[in-house]
Coordinates of C-alpha atoms in Angstrom, one line a residue:
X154 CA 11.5 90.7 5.7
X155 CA 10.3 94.4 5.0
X156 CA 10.5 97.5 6.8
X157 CA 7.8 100.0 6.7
X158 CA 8.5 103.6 8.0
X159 CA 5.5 105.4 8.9
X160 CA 4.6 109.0 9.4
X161 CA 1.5 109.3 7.4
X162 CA -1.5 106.8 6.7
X163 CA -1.1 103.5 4.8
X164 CA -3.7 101.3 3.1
X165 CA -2.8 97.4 2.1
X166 CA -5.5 96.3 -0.5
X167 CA -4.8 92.7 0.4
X168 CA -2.2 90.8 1.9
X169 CA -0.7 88.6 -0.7
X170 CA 0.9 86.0 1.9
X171 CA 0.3 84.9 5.7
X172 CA 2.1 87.6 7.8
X173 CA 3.8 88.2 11.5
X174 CA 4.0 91.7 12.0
X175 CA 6.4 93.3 14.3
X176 CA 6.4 97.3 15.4
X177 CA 9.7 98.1 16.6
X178 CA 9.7 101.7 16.9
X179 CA 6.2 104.2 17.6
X180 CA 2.4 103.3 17.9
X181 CA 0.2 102.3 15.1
X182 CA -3.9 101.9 15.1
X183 CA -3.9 99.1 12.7
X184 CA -7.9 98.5 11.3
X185 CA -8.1 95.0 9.1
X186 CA -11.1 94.2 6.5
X187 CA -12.0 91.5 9.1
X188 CA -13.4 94.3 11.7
X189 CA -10.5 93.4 13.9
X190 CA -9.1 97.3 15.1
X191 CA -6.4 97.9 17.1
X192 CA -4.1 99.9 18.7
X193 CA 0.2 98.1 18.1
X194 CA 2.4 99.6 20.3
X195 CA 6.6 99.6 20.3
X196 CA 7.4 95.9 21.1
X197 CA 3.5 94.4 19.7
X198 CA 3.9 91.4 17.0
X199 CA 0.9 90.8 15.8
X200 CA 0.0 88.3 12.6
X201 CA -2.3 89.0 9.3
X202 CA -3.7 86.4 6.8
X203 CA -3.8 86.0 3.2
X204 CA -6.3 87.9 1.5
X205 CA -6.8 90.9 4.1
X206 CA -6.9 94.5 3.6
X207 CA -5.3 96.7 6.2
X208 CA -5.1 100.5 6.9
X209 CA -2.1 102.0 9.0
X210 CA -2.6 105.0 10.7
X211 CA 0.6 106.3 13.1
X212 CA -0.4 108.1 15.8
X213 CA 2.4 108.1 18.4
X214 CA 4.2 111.2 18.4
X215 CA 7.3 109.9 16.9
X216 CA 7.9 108.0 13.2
X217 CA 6.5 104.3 13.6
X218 CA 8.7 101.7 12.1
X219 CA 6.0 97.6 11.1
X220 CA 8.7 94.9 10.3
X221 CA 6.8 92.4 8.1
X222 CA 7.8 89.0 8.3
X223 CA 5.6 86.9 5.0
X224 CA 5.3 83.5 5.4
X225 CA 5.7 81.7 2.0
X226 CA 4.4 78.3 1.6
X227 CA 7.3 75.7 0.8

């Protein structure tokens, strides 16, 4: 599991695994390769596959914290 801590933009070239995201703290607009764009606000889990690029940008007033969760084939 990862914790990303965001005040600033983020760009993900590609996602290297399957992915259940999870924003515990702030508001992020969240804009995939795929054309999927959307707003994730505190308490939104959302998921992300293999191979897509994503850009973070925060823009709630406070820090916005993603917890990644990558699912890792057995």
């Amino acid at each position: 599991m990862s914790f990303i801590s965001q005040a600033q933009g983020l760009s993900n070239p590609s996602m290297p695994n399957d992915m259940v995201c999870h924003v515990p703290e702030g508001e992020l607009r969240v804009k995939q390769t795929d054309g999927m764009e959307f707003v994730a606000k505190k308490g939104d889990v959302w998921t992300c596959k293999k191979g897509i690029g994503e850009d973070l940008e925060n823009v709630g007033s406070t820090v916005a914290i993603m917890r990644i969760i990558d699912l890792i084939p057995a």
